[in-house]
Amino acid sequence: MHLIEQAEEDNRTIITEFILLGFGNLPELQTLLFLVFLVIYIVTMSGNILIIALVVADQHLHTPIYFFLGNLSCLETCYTSTILPRLLLSLLTGDRTISVSGCFAQLYCFGSLAATECYLLATMSYDLYLAICNPLHYAALMNSRLCLQLAAGSWISGFLTCVITMWFMSQLTFCGPSEIDHFFCDFSPMLKLSCSDTSMITLVSFILTSINTPCPFLLTVTSYVCIIANILRIPSTTRRQKAFSTCSSHLIVVTVFYGTLLTVYLLPKTNTLKALNKVFSVFYTVLTPMLNPLIYSLRNKEVKKEALRKVIR
């Protein structure tokens, strides 16, 4: 029996590259999709780099919330650059192949940055909780040292947990088919192409995902429950509106990010829903990084007027 299994294993062809099918089923829309994604990429990079420049250049924005916002913009710049350049190249040239090592690199960067964003959004919600619910002690509690520790902890946690998954992933053998029905290298579509036993990596991935997503999400929800309860107790309507406007931008970003993320990974993996799955994946991988700087800048007077005017001058 062992000899038969060994013979079957020897006869397998080990693949060295994958084919990202992406939007190849829409050949007549390739040029239009290229132009749309190119505009999105330019707007995303410009918006996030502008926010980073504003936060660095303006002394008035050297506060905890803008420090975290600068980190989020830096993350979004890397996040969108992990996926969009490769997608743009495939739409332009028609070459949808990607090496196995290149696919692993994209998966690691994407997974690490997505996990880091979960932690950063939770950190920002905690900062808003302290600012609104404990304003008298806010400056003492959210000092520069704690800001650095929270930001560094978010980045390190995101990247370290994904190292474990990638180590297990590197032990797998891929022997065909080589087609990934997605526009980037995601975990589940890649796992389906492996001819090795995937039970261990599935278990490890489930445990790490249970730490990386629900924990920051619950912290974010808890912070907002406390924030909203505190805002509703404010007697003055003007102060209540001001307090709500302070956290509304972040609440919109959190809702869009987690709403589309949870929809993608909780949606049943049926053939009829594959196209819908891609659409929601576009939302949280491509559109969210573009919307974040627009949401924060359009709803924030400091960013929209004072800081921008100073930088232009």
Tab-separated table of N, CA, C and O in Angstrom, residues 92-158:
chain	number	residue	atom	x	y	z
A	92	LEU	N	-3.480	44.526	-18.246
A	92	LEU	CA	-2.837	45.223	-19.363
A	92	LEU	C	-2.213	44.254	-20.363
A	92	LEU	O	-2.367	44.405	-21.583
A	93	THR	N	-1.513	43.236	-19.847
A	93	THR	CA	-0.759	42.325	-20.718
A	93	THR	C	-1.495	41.017	-21.008
A	93	THR	O	-1.149	40.312	-21.963
A	94	GLY	N	-2.469	40.669	-20.154
A	94	GLY	CA	-3.153	39.389	-20.323
A	94	GLY	C	-2.412	38.233	-19.684
A	94	GLY	O	-2.885	37.094	-19.682
A	95	ASP	N	-1.226	38.503	-19.101
A	95	ASP	CA	-0.433	37.462	-18.435
A	95	ASP	C	-0.931	37.300	-17.001
A	95	ASP	O	-0.723	38.181	-16.163
A	96	ARG	N	-1.571	36.191	-16.714
A	96	ARG	CA	-2.157	35.972	-15.390
A	96	ARG	C	-1.336	35.004	-14.540
A	96	ARG	O	-1.784	34.590	-13.478
A	97	THR	N	-0.165	34.636	-15.013
A	97	THR	CA	0.655	33.692	-14.246
A	97	THR	C	1.400	34.400	-13.119
A	97	THR	O	1.768	35.566	-13.247
A	98	ILE	N	1.599	33.690	-12.037
A	98	ILE	CA	2.388	34.184	-10.905
A	98	ILE	C	3.111	32.984	-10.307
A	98	ILE	O	2.534	31.895	-10.173
A	99	SER	N	4.374	33.147	-9.980
A	99	SER	CA	5.153	32.038	-9.417
A	99	SER	C	4.605	31.652	-8.045
A	99	SER	O	3.954	32.456	-7.376
A	100	VAL	N	4.879	30.418	-7.648
A	100	VAL	CA	4.420	29.941	-6.342
A	100	VAL	C	5.010	30.808	-5.230
A	100	VAL	O	4.307	31.211	-4.299
A	101	SER	N	6.308	31.126	-5.336
A	101	SER	CA	6.949	31.969	-4.319
A	101	SER	C	6.357	33.381	-4.319
A	101	SER	O	6.162	33.984	-3.261
A	102	GLY	N	6.039	33.903	-5.521
A	102	GLY	CA	5.412	35.220	-5.624
A	102	GLY	C	4.025	35.217	-5.005
A	102	GLY	O	3.609	36.193	-4.360
A	103	CYS	N	3.307	34.129	-5.195
A	103	CYS	CA	1.968	33.977	-4.622
A	103	CYS	C	2.049	33.911	-3.095
A	103	CYS	O	1.245	34.528	-2.391
A	104	PHE	N	3.050	33.187	-2.584
A	104	PHE	CA	3.265	33.095	-1.146
A	104	PHE	C	3.572	34.473	-0.558
A	104	PHE	O	3.067	34.839	0.504
A	105	ALA	N	4.422	35.236	-1.278
A	105	ALA	CA	4.808	36.572	-0.810
A	105	ALA	C	3.585	37.490	-0.754
A	105	ALA	O	3.394	38.241	0.209
A	106	GLN	N	2.751	37.417	-1.803
A	106	GLN	CA	1.539	38.250	-1.827
A	106	GLN	C	0.582	37.855	-0.708
A	106	GLN	O	0.019	38.722	-0.027
A	107	LEU	N	0.411	36.548	-0.503
A	107	LEU	CA	-0.471	36.061	0.558
A	107	LEU	C	0.026	36.520	1.923
A	107	LEU	O	-0.770	36.965	2.764
A	108	TYR	N	1.352	36.427	2.146
A	108	TYR	CA	1.910	36.833	3.444
A	108	TYR	C	1.708	38.327	3.694
A	108	TYR	O	1.262	38.732	4.771
A	109	CYS	N	2.025	39.148	2.696
A	109	CYS	CA	1.875	40.607	2.849
A	109	CYS	C	0.412	40.980	3.056
A	109	CYS	O	0.085	41.770	3.951
A	110	PHE	N	-0.461	40.392	2.249
A	110	PHE	CA	-1.890	40.688	2.364
A	110	PHE	C	-2.426	40.273	3.737
A	110	PHE	O	-3.107	41.055	4.419
A	111	GLY	N	-2.124	39.040	4.154
A	111	GLY	CA	-2.610	38.532	5.435
A	111	GLY	C	-2.085	39.334	6.615
A	111	GLY	O	-2.837	39.662	7.550
A	112	SER	N	-0.792	39.668	6.576
A	112	SER	CA	-0.167	40.439	7.659
A	112	SER	C	-0.777	41.825	7.783
A	112	SER	O	-1.081	42.298	8.884
A	113	LEU	N	-0.960	42.486	6.639
A	113	LEU	CA	-1.497	43.845	6.642
A	113	LEU	C	-2.976	43.859	7.046
A	113	LEU	O	-3.419	44.777	7.742
A	114	ALA	N	-3.739	42.838	6.634
A	114	ALA	CA	-5.151	42.748	7.030
A	114	ALA	C	-5.265	42.544	8.542
A	114	ALA	O	-6.104	43.178	9.207
A	115	ALA	N	-4.406	41.673	9.103
A	115	ALA	CA	-4.406	41.444	10.560
A	115	ALA	C	-3.984	42.710	11.305
A	115	ALA	O	-4.580	43.070	12.324
A	116	THR	N	-2.959	43.393	10.770
A	116	THR	CA	-2.492	44.640	11.392
A	116	THR	C	-3.592	45.695	11.383
A	116	THR	O	-3.758	46.437	12.361
A	117	GLU	N	-4.363	45.752	10.289
A	117	GLU	CA	-5.460	46.738	10.217
A	117	GLU	C	-6.511	46.465	11.288
A	117	GLU	O	-7.048	47.403	11.880
A	118	CYS	N	-6.803	45.199	11.540
A	118	CYS	CA	-7.758	44.857	12.602
A	118	CYS	C	-7.278	45.408	13.947
A	118	CYS	O	-8.061	46.012	14.701
A	119	TYR	N	-5.982	45.217	14.237
A	119	TYR	CA	-5.423	45.697	15.504
A	119	TYR	C	-5.364	47.225	15.553
A	119	TYR	O	-5.641	47.836	16.589
A	120	LEU	N	-5.010	47.854	14.427
A	120	LEU	CA	-4.941	49.322	14.389
A	120	LEU	C	-6.317	49.956	14.578
A	120	LEU	O	-6.449	50.962	15.293
A	121	LEU	N	-7.343	49.392	13.952
A	121	LEU	CA	-8.701	49.915	14.110
A	121	LEU	C	-9.172	49.767	15.555
A	121	LEU	O	-9.857	50.647	16.083
A	122	ALA	N	-8.792	48.655	16.197
A	122	ALA	CA	-9.134	48.452	17.612
A	122	ALA	C	-8.399	49.473	18.486
A	122	ALA	O	-8.976	50.030	19.435
A	123	THR	N	-7.136	49.743	18.162
A	123	THR	CA	-6.340	50.725	18.903
A	123	THR	C	-6.950	52.114	18.780
A	123	THR	O	-7.044	52.866	19.761
A	124	MET	N	-7.379	52.465	17.570
A	124	MET	CA	-7.992	53.782	17.339
A	124	MET	C	-9.319	53.912	18.078
A	124	MET	O	-9.645	54.986	18.605
A	125	SER	N	-10.078	52.833	18.142
A	125	SER	CA	-11.354	52.878	18.870
A	125	SER	C	-11.100	53.019	20.377
A	125	SER	O	-11.851	53.716	21.074
A	126	TYR	N	-10.041	52.382	20.874
A	126	TYR	CA	-9.677	52.519	22.293
A	126	TYR	C	-9.241	53.955	22.594
A	126	TYR	O	-9.593	54.518	23.647
A	127	ASP	N	-8.499	54.563	21.659
A	127	ASP	CA	-8.080	55.958	21.811
A	127	ASP	C	-9.300	56.874	21.879
A	127	ASP	O	-9.359	57.786	22.725
A	128	LEU	N	-10.279	56.649	21.015
A	128	LEU	CA	-11.511	57.455	21.031
A	128	LEU	C	-12.307	57.224	22.311
A	128	LEU	O	-12.904	58.163	22.855
A	129	TYR	N	-12.295	55.988	22.793
A	129	TYR	CA	-12.978	55.675	24.058
A	129	TYR	C	-12.390	56.497	25.210
A	129	TYR	O	-13.132	57.099	25.999
A	130	LEU	N	-11.058	56.534	25.269
A	130	LEU	CA	-10.414	57.318	26.335
A	130	LEU	C	-10.701	58.809	26.175
A	130	LEU	O	-10.953	59.511	27.158
A	131	ALA	N	-10.676	59.299	24.927
A	131	ALA	CA	-10.877	60.728	24.669
A	131	ALA	C	-12.290	61.181	25.041
A	131	ALA	O	-12.474	62.290	25.546
A	132	ILE	N	-13.284	60.322	24.788
A	132	ILE	CA	-14.684	60.712	25.017
A	132	ILE	C	-15.164	60.319	26.411
A	132	ILE	O	-15.879	61.081	27.066
A	133	CYS	N	-14.774	59.151	26.878
A	133	CYS	CA	-15.284	58.640	28.157
A	133	CYS	C	-14.414	59.023	29.351
A	133	CYS	O	-14.866	58.969	30.497
A	134	ASN	N	-13.157	59.377	29.085
A	134	ASN	CA	-12.254	59.737	30.190
A	134	ASN	C	-11.384	60.929	29.785
A	134	ASN	O	-10.150	60.848	29.814
A	135	PRO	N	-12.020	62.060	29.434
A	135	PRO	CA	-11.261	63.189	28.871
A	135	PRO	C	-10.275	63.844	29.840
A	135	PRO	O	-9.233	64.352	29.407
A	136	LEU	N	-10.579	63.831	31.120
A	136	LEU	CA	-9.713	64.498	32.103
A	136	LEU	C	-8.364	63.786	32.252
A	136	LEU	O	-7.342	64.430	32.515
A	137	HIS	N	-8.370	62.469	32.092
A	137	HIS	CA	-7.137	61.693	32.253
A	137	HIS	C	-6.553	61.238	30.908
A	137	HIS	O	-5.601	60.465	30.868
A	138	TYR	N	-7.168	61.718	29.808
A	138	TYR	CA	-6.773	61.249	28.478
A	138	TYR	C	-5.298	61.516	28.183
A	138	TYR	O	-4.567	60.619	27.736
A	139	ALA	N	-4.849	62.747	28.410
A	139	ALA	CA	-3.465	63.127	28.089
A	139	ALA	C	-2.457	62.293	28.875
A	139	ALA	O	-1.397	61.919	28.354
A	140	ALA	N	-2.794	62.001	30.137
A	140	ALA	CA	-1.880	61.211	30.973
A	140	ALA	C	-1.887	59.740	30.556
A	140	ALA	O	-0.831	59.083	30.541
A	141	LEU	N	-3.064	59.225	30.207
A	141	LEU	CA	-3.165	57.811	29.836
A	141	LEU	C	-2.601	57.534	28.446
A	141	LEU	O	-1.794	56.621	28.257
A	142	MET	N	-3.023	58.327	27.453
A	142	MET	CA	-2.589	58.103	26.069
A	142	MET	C	-1.364	58.979	25.768
A	142	MET	O	-1.402	59.901	24.963
A	143	ASN	N	-0.266	58.658	26.437
A	143	ASN	CA	0.975	59.423	26.221
A	143	ASN	C	1.722	58.881	25.003
A	143	ASN	O	1.332	57.868	24.419
A	144	SER	N	2.798	59.547	24.628
A	144	SER	CA	3.538	59.172	23.409
A	144	SER	C	4.125	57.770	23.505
A	144	SER	O	4.172	57.040	22.507
A	145	ARG	N	4.527	57.368	24.706
A	145	ARG	CA	5.103	56.035	24.888
A	145	ARG	C	4.058	54.955	24.615
A	145	ARG	O	4.328	53.971	23.906
A	146	LEU	N	2.833	55.140	25.165
A	146	LEU	CA	1.766	54.161	24.946
A	146	LEU	C	1.356	54.131	23.477
A	146	LEU	O	1.084	53.064	22.918
A	147	CYS	N	1.334	55.303	22.837
A	147	CYS	CA	0.997	55.367	21.401
A	147	CYS	C	1.962	54.518	20.582
A	147	CYS	O	1.541	53.743	19.724
A	148	LEU	N	3.259	54.672	20.847
A	148	LEU	CA	4.276	53.902	20.127
A	148	LEU	C	4.132	52.411	20.399
A	148	LEU	O	4.259	51.590	19.485
A	149	GLN	N	3.860	52.060	21.657
A	149	GLN	CA	3.709	50.649	22.020
A	149	GLN	C	2.498	50.019	21.337
A	149	GLN	O	2.572	48.889	20.829
A	150	LEU	N	1.370	50.759	21.295
A	150	LEU	CA	0.161	50.235	20.666
A	150	LEU	C	0.343	50.086	19.158
A	150	LEU	O	-0.072	49.076	18.569
A	151	ALA	N	0.966	51.083	18.528
A	151	ALA	CA	1.193	51.022	17.076
A	151	ALA	C	2.167	49.888	16.729
A	151	ALA	O	1.903	49.082	15.825
A	152	ALA	N	3.281	49.823	17.478
A	152	ALA	CA	4.274	48.771	17.228
A	152	ALA	C	3.680	47.390	17.491
A	152	ALA	O	3.907	46.442	16.726
A	153	GLY	N	2.876	47.278	18.557
A	153	GLY	CA	2.224	46.007	18.881
A	153	GLY	C	1.283	45.555	17.787
A	153	GLY	O	1.211	44.357	17.472
A	154	SER	N	0.577	46.508	17.179
A	154	SER	CA	-0.349	46.179	16.082
A	154	SER	C	0.405	45.614	14.891
A	154	SER	O	0.022	44.578	14.325
A	155	TRP	N	1.495	46.296	14.495
A	155	TRP	CA	2.281	45.846	13.341
A	155	TRP	C	2.953	44.499	13.606
A	155	TRP	O	2.895	43.590	12.778
A	156	ILE	N	3.571	44.368	14.763
A	156	ILE	CA	4.311	43.134	15.091
A	156	ILE	C	3.355	41.948	15.198
A	156	ILE	O	3.643	40.854	14.680
A	157	SER	N	2.206	42.151	15.861
A	157	SER	CA	1.224	41.060	16.018
A	157	SER	C	0.734	40.573	14.660
A	157	SER	O	0.651	39.366	14.411
A	158	GLY	N	0.405	41.519	13.783
A	158	GLY	CA	-0.093	41.156	12.456
A	158	GLY	C	0.905	40.353	11.651
A	158	GLY	O	0.557	39.338	11.028
